[in-house]
mmCIF file of C-alpha atoms in Angstrom:
data_model
loop_
_atom_site.group_PDB
_atom_site.id
_atom_site.type_symbol
_atom_site.label_atom_id
_atom_site.label_comp_id
_atom_site.label_asym_id
_atom_site.label_seq_id
_atom_site.Cartn_x
_atom_site.Cartn_y
_atom_site.Cartn_z
ATOM 1 C CA SER A 1 -7.060 10.277 4.844
ATOM 2 C CA TYR A 2 -7.870 13.780 3.598
ATOM 3 C CA VAL A 3 -10.254 12.587 0.893
ATOM 4 C CA LEU A 4 -12.078 9.950 2.962
ATOM 5 C CA GLY A 5 -12.547 12.443 5.782
ATOM 6 C CA ARG A 6 -14.608 14.660 3.472
ATOM 7 C CA LEU A 7 -16.880 11.891 2.210
ATOM 8 C CA SER A 8 -20.337 11.358 3.620
ATOM 9 C CA VAL A 9 -23.488 9.480 2.597
ATOM 10 C CA ASP A 10 -26.539 11.345 1.389
ATOM 11 C CA LEU A 11 -29.936 9.596 1.032
ATOM 12 C CA VAL A 12 -32.127 11.601 -1.291
ATOM 13 C CA ALA A 13 -35.841 11.284 -0.486
ATOM 14 C CA ALA A 14 -38.274 10.476 -3.227
ATOM 15 C CA ASP A 15 -40.325 13.331 -4.645
ATOM 16 C CA PRO A 16 -43.972 12.724 -3.618
ATOM 17 C CA SER A 17 -45.264 14.926 -6.440
ATOM 18 C CA LYS A 18 -43.915 12.497 -9.044
ATOM 19 C CA ASN A 19 -46.099 9.647 -7.642
ATOM 20 C CA GLU A 20 -43.298 7.125 -8.117
ATOM 21 C CA SER A 21 -42.129 4.316 -5.832
ATOM 22 C CA PRO A 22 -38.738 5.162 -4.258
ATOM 23 C CA ASP A 23 -35.676 3.479 -5.730
ATOM 24 C CA ALA A 24 -32.836 2.735 -3.360
ATOM 25 C CA TRP A 25 -30.298 2.874 -6.204
ATOM 26 C CA ASP A 26 -31.264 6.442 -7.015
ATOM 27 C CA ALA A 27 -31.484 7.508 -3.375
ATOM 28 C CA PHE A 28 -27.906 6.576 -2.371
ATOM 29 C CA HIS A 29 -25.222 9.166 -3.070
ATOM 30 C CA LEU A 30 -21.786 10.090 -1.777
ATOM 31 C CA CYS A 31 -21.109 13.712 -0.893
ATOM 32 C CA TYR A 32 -17.706 15.340 -0.984
ATOM 33 C CA ASP A 33 -17.380 18.552 0.974
ATOM 34 C CA VAL A 34 -15.448 21.371 -0.711
ATOM 35 C CA ASP A 35 -14.308 24.238 1.493
ATOM 36 C CA ALA A 36 -13.537 27.860 0.616
ATOM 37 C CA PRO A 37 -11.811 29.153 -1.428
ATOM 38 C CA LEU A 38 -12.396 26.170 -3.746
ATOM 39 C CA THR A 39 -16.147 26.893 -3.583
ATOM 40 C CA ALA A 40 -15.486 29.757 -5.979
ATOM 41 C CA VAL A 41 -14.659 27.099 -8.606
ATOM 42 C CA VAL A 42 -16.973 24.301 -7.494
ATOM 43 C CA HIS A 43 -20.035 26.541 -7.153
ATOM 44 C CA PRO A 44 -23.677 25.299 -6.716
ATOM 45 C CA GLU A 45 -24.284 25.127 -10.475
ATOM 46 C CA ALA A 46 -21.198 22.979 -10.932
ATOM 47 C CA THR A 47 -22.376 20.748 -8.109
ATOM 48 C CA SER A 48 -25.658 20.264 -9.944
ATOM 49 C CA LEU A 49 -23.826 19.239 -13.094
ATOM 50 C CA TYR A 50 -21.637 16.808 -11.120
ATOM 51 C CA ARG A 51 -24.758 15.174 -9.700
ATOM 52 C CA ARG A 52 -26.262 14.630 -13.142
ATOM 53 C CA VAL A 53 -23.095 13.207 -14.666
ATOM 54 C CA PHE A 54 -22.415 10.834 -11.767
ATOM 55 C CA ALA A 55 -26.057 9.686 -11.725
ATOM 56 C CA LEU A 56 -25.708 8.700 -15.398
ATOM 57 C CA LEU A 57 -22.492 6.799 -14.771
ATOM 58 C CA PHE A 58 -23.959 5.049 -11.722
ATOM 59 C CA ARG A 59 -27.055 3.965 -13.655
ATOM 60 C CA LEU A 60 -24.889 2.530 -16.419
ATOM 61 C CA LYS A 61 -22.897 0.562 -13.859
ATOM 62 C CA ARG A 62 -26.163 -0.694 -12.410
ATOM 63 C CA ILE A 63 -27.317 -1.857 -15.845
ATOM 64 C CA VAL A 64 -24.106 -3.770 -16.453
ATOM 65 C CA TYR A 65 -24.301 -5.331 -13.002
ATOM 66 C CA MET A 66 -27.897 -6.445 -13.477
ATOM 67 C CA LEU A 67 -27.188 -7.892 -16.932
ATOM 68 C CA ASN A 68 -24.347 -9.958 -15.530
ATOM 69 C CA ARG A 69 -26.624 -11.085 -12.731
ATOM 70 C CA THR A 70 -29.288 -12.285 -15.146
ATOM 71 C CA TRP A 71 -26.545 -14.093 -17.122
ATOM 72 C CA ARG A 72 -25.690 -16.094 -13.984
ATOM 73 C CA GLN A 73 -29.367 -16.828 -13.338
ATOM 74 C CA SER A 74 -29.889 -17.905 -16.931
ATOM 75 C CA THR A 75 -26.868 -20.217 -16.763
ATOM 76 C CA ALA A 76 -28.190 -21.833 -13.609
ATOM 77 C CA LEU A 77 -31.597 -22.311 -15.221
ATOM 78 C CA HIS A 78 -30.031 -23.882 -18.300
ATOM 79 C CA HIS A 79 -28.100 -26.374 -16.164
ATOM 80 C CA ALA A 80 -31.258 -27.196 -14.204
ATOM 81 C CA LEU A 81 -33.126 -27.874 -17.418
ATOM 82 C CA ARG A 82 -30.408 -30.254 -18.585
ATOM 83 C CA GLN A 83 -30.510 -32.123 -15.292
ATOM 84 C CA ILE A 84 -34.289 -32.432 -15.554
ATOM 85 C CA ALA A 85 -33.929 -33.767 -19.101
ATOM 86 C CA PHE A 86 -31.505 -36.477 -17.922
ATOM 87 C CA ALA A 87 -33.662 -37.310 -14.883
ATOM 88 C CA TYR A 88 -36.887 -37.488 -16.895
ATOM 89 C CA PRO A 89 -36.014 -38.621 -20.425
ATOM 90 C CA ASP A 90 -39.690 -39.293 -21.207
ATOM 91 C CA SER A 91 -40.691 -35.665 -20.666
ATOM 92 C CA SER A 92 -41.855 -33.503 -23.571
ATOM 93 C CA VAL A 93 -38.952 -32.866 -25.988
ATOM 94 C CA GLU A 94 -40.928 -30.114 -27.732
ATOM 95 C CA SER A 95 -41.323 -28.169 -24.469
ATOM 96 C CA ARG A 96 -37.612 -28.374 -23.758
ATOM 97 C CA GLN A 97 -36.755 -27.172 -27.242
ATOM 98 C CA ARG A 98 -39.134 -24.195 -26.935
ATOM 99 C CA THR A 99 -37.590 -23.299 -23.577
ATOM 100 C CA LEU A 100 -34.022 -23.491 -24.968
ATOM 101 C CA HIS A 101 -35.034 -21.401 -27.996
ATOM 102 C CA LEU A 102 -36.426 -18.751 -25.659
ATOM 103 C CA LEU A 103 -33.269 -18.746 -23.564
ATOM 104 C CA ARG A 104 -31.187 -18.226 -26.700
ATOM 105 C CA ARG A 105 -33.230 -15.234 -27.734
ATOM 106 C CA VAL A 106 -32.974 -13.802 -24.214
ATOM 107 C CA ALA A 107 -29.185 -14.362 -24.302
ATOM 108 C CA LEU A 108 -28.825 -12.587 -27.627
ATOM 109 C CA THR A 109 -30.866 -9.598 -26.404
ATOM 110 C CA ARG A 110 -28.909 -9.402 -23.140
ATOM 111 C CA GLN A 111 -25.600 -9.619 -24.963
ATOM 112 C CA SER A 112 -26.557 -6.763 -27.316
ATOM 113 C CA ILE A 113 -27.630 -4.546 -24.414
ATOM 114 C CA LEU A 114 -24.492 -5.421 -22.422
ATOM 115 C CA HIS A 115 -22.287 -4.608 -25.411
ATOM 116 C CA PHE A 116 -23.978 -1.229 -25.880
ATOM 117 C CA ALA A 117 -23.959 -0.310 -22.117
ATOM 118 C CA SER A 118 -20.306 -1.309 -21.692
ATOM 119 C CA ASN A 119 -19.151 0.640 -24.740
ATOM 120 C CA LEU A 120 -21.187 3.686 -23.709
ATOM 121 C CA GLN A 121 -19.650 3.512 -20.255
ATOM 122 C CA SER A 122 -16.137 3.266 -21.714
ATOM 123 C CA TYR A 123 -16.852 6.201 -24.052
ATOM 124 C CA LEU A 124 -18.058 8.409 -21.206
ATOM 125 C CA MET A 125 -15.211 7.504 -18.892
ATOM 126 C CA PHE A 126 -12.256 7.615 -21.304
ATOM 127 C CA GLU A 127 -13.285 9.899 -24.195
ATOM 128 C CA VAL A 128 -15.449 12.371 -22.350
ATOM 129 C CA VAL A 129 -14.421 12.569 -18.673
ATOM 130 C CA GLU A 130 -10.700 11.690 -18.905
ATOM 131 C CA GLY A 131 -10.113 13.420 -22.236
ATOM 132 C CA GLY A 132 -11.893 16.552 -21.052
ATOM 133 C CA TYR A 133 -9.962 16.562 -17.770
ATOM 134 C CA GLU A 134 -6.668 16.663 -19.619
ATOM 135 C CA ALA A 135 -7.788 19.670 -21.628
ATOM 136 C CA MET A 136 -9.059 21.391 -18.452
ATOM 137 C CA ALA A 137 -5.786 20.676 -16.626
ATOM 138 C CA ASN A 138 -3.848 22.339 -19.429
ATOM 139 C CA ARG A 139 -6.065 25.419 -19.331
ATOM 140 C CA VAL A 140 -5.766 25.658 -15.546
ATOM 141 C CA ALA A 141 -1.980 25.340 -15.748
ATOM 142 C CA ASN A 142 -1.899 28.284 -18.179
ATOM 143 C CA ALA A 143 -4.498 30.363 -16.354
ATOM 144 C CA THR A 144 -3.510 33.855 -15.278
ATOM 145 C CA SER A 145 -6.495 34.643 -13.031
ATOM 146 C CA LEU A 146 -9.205 33.024 -10.957
ATOM 147 C CA ASP A 147 -11.719 33.791 -13.670
ATOM 148 C CA ASP A 148 -9.703 31.687 -16.122
ATOM 149 C CA VAL A 149 -9.727 28.723 -13.707
ATOM 150 C CA ILE A 150 -13.491 29.019 -13.178
ATOM 151 C CA ALA A 151 -14.120 29.287 -16.918
ATOM 152 C CA ALA A 152 -11.942 26.205 -17.606
ATOM 153 C CA HIS A 153 -13.789 24.150 -14.980
ATOM 154 C CA ASP A 154 -17.233 25.329 -16.140
ATOM 155 C CA GLU A 155 -16.465 24.515 -19.790
ATOM 156 C CA TYR A 156 -15.191 21.072 -18.748
ATOM 157 C CA LEU A 157 -18.464 20.261 -16.990
ATOM 158 C CA HIS A 158 -20.651 21.652 -19.785
ATOM 159 C CA GLU A 159 -18.709 19.590 -22.356
ATOM 160 C CA ILE A 160 -19.326 16.410 -20.320
ATOM 161 C CA VAL A 161 -23.050 17.260 -20.073
ATOM 162 C CA ARG A 162 -23.215 17.971 -23.820
ATOM 163 C CA LYS A 163 -21.353 14.832 -24.917
ATOM 164 C CA GLY A 164 -23.251 12.754 -22.357
ATOM 165 C CA LEU A 165 -26.568 13.886 -23.892
ATOM 166 C CA LEU A 166 -27.710 15.372 -20.577
ATOM 167 C CA GLU A 167 -28.465 18.877 -21.795
ATOM 168 C CA ASN A 168 -32.250 18.473 -21.686
ATOM 169 C CA ASP A 169 -32.388 17.077 -18.157
ATOM 170 C CA ASP A 170 -34.196 19.295 -15.646
ATOM 171 C CA ASP A 171 -32.238 20.477 -12.644
ATOM 172 C CA ASP A 172 -33.666 19.645 -9.258
ATOM 173 C CA ASP A 173 -33.418 22.717 -7.052
ATOM 174 C CA ASP A 174 -33.472 20.566 -3.945
ATOM 175 C CA ASP A 175 -30.558 18.442 -5.011
ATOM 176 C CA THR A 176 -27.860 21.043 -4.703
ATOM 177 C CA GLY A 177 -26.968 23.953 -2.511
ATOM 178 C CA SER A 178 -24.257 25.576 -0.465
ATOM 179 C CA GLU A 179 -24.260 26.218 3.211
ATOM 180 C CA GLY A 180 -21.830 28.694 4.645
ATOM 181 C CA ASN A 181 -18.484 28.250 2.926
ATOM 182 C CA THR A 182 -18.902 24.540 2.130
ATOM 183 C CA THR A 183 -20.298 22.958 -1.025
ATOM 184 C CA ALA A 184 -21.296 19.300 -1.030
ATOM 185 C CA VAL A 185 -20.532 17.504 -4.297
ATOM 186 C CA SER A 186 -22.842 14.457 -4.643
ATOM 187 C CA VAL A 187 -21.465 11.369 -6.309
ATOM 188 C CA GLY A 188 -23.503 8.314 -7.193
ATOM 189 C CA VAL A 189 -21.578 5.085 -6.495
ATOM 190 C CA GLY A 190 -22.135 1.393 -7.161
ATOM 191 C CA VAL A 191 -22.717 -1.068 -4.378
ATOM 192 C CA GLU A 192 -21.312 -4.057 -6.181
ATOM 193 C CA ASP A 193 -19.224 -4.307 -9.341
ATOM 194 C CA SER A 194 -19.713 -6.994 -11.953
ATOM 195 C CA PRO A 195 -17.031 -8.692 -14.070
ATOM 196 C CA ALA A 196 -18.135 -6.946 -17.215
ATOM 197 C CA SER A 197 -18.023 -3.492 -15.611
ATOM 198 C CA THR A 198 -14.253 -3.336 -16.106
ATOM 199 C CA LEU A 199 -13.854 -0.407 -18.494
ATOM 200 C CA ALA A 200 -10.571 -1.319 -20.074
ATOM 201 C CA SER A 201 -11.761 -4.622 -21.542
ATOM 202 C CA THR A 202 -15.326 -5.885 -21.509
ATOM 203 C CA ARG A 203 -15.776 -9.567 -21.763
ATOM 204 C CA GLU A 204 -19.221 -10.740 -22.785
ATOM 205 C CA PRO A 205 -20.655 -14.177 -21.964
ATOM 206 C CA SER A 206 -20.211 -16.759 -24.625
ATOM 207 C CA LEU A 207 -23.394 -18.166 -26.071
ATOM 208 C CA GLY A 208 -21.676 -21.439 -26.623
ATOM 209 C CA LYS A 209 -20.904 -21.814 -22.923
ATOM 210 C CA GLU A 210 -24.277 -20.540 -21.855
ATOM 211 C CA LEU A 211 -26.503 -22.605 -24.112
#
């Protein structure tokens, strides 16, 4: 299709000056090519803002996915401990109780982080991105010049950055750029979605079922 034909994969190399180990999650991006005359609206500065916003959303999705993965691992460990308790009834009861107490504390911490991450993700998607898009669409529909369209789009992006608390992030000069009449918009995407990453309704694991 038209959209899929403009998508490409961009692997961002790690910055050697930061002396950090490369992270595959941060290196993988999708790029969407925007041709002229749309490059007048989606200019290099706008591309930089898109990259920062999508990187934040992608990292939130990664957090939710990893929290759900640890929930599955914790559930499997809990079942294994119960099987060991039945198989070896003479084993230390005190050790099993300490382990179960630790698992409960881990579950409570994980549930609190999952609740926060899921609600923050929903806020950014529905209140910030979607709500701002409706306001931008109304301004574009009533625009009388190209400058009005560019101003509406720029304000939309800056509002997302402001409400997403991304104003103090440093721009990476190597991350964005335009070549000829084409601008590449980079979008971070998730490799695998988790059950709790559904934005409309987030279901958290029940402690009763888990422990």
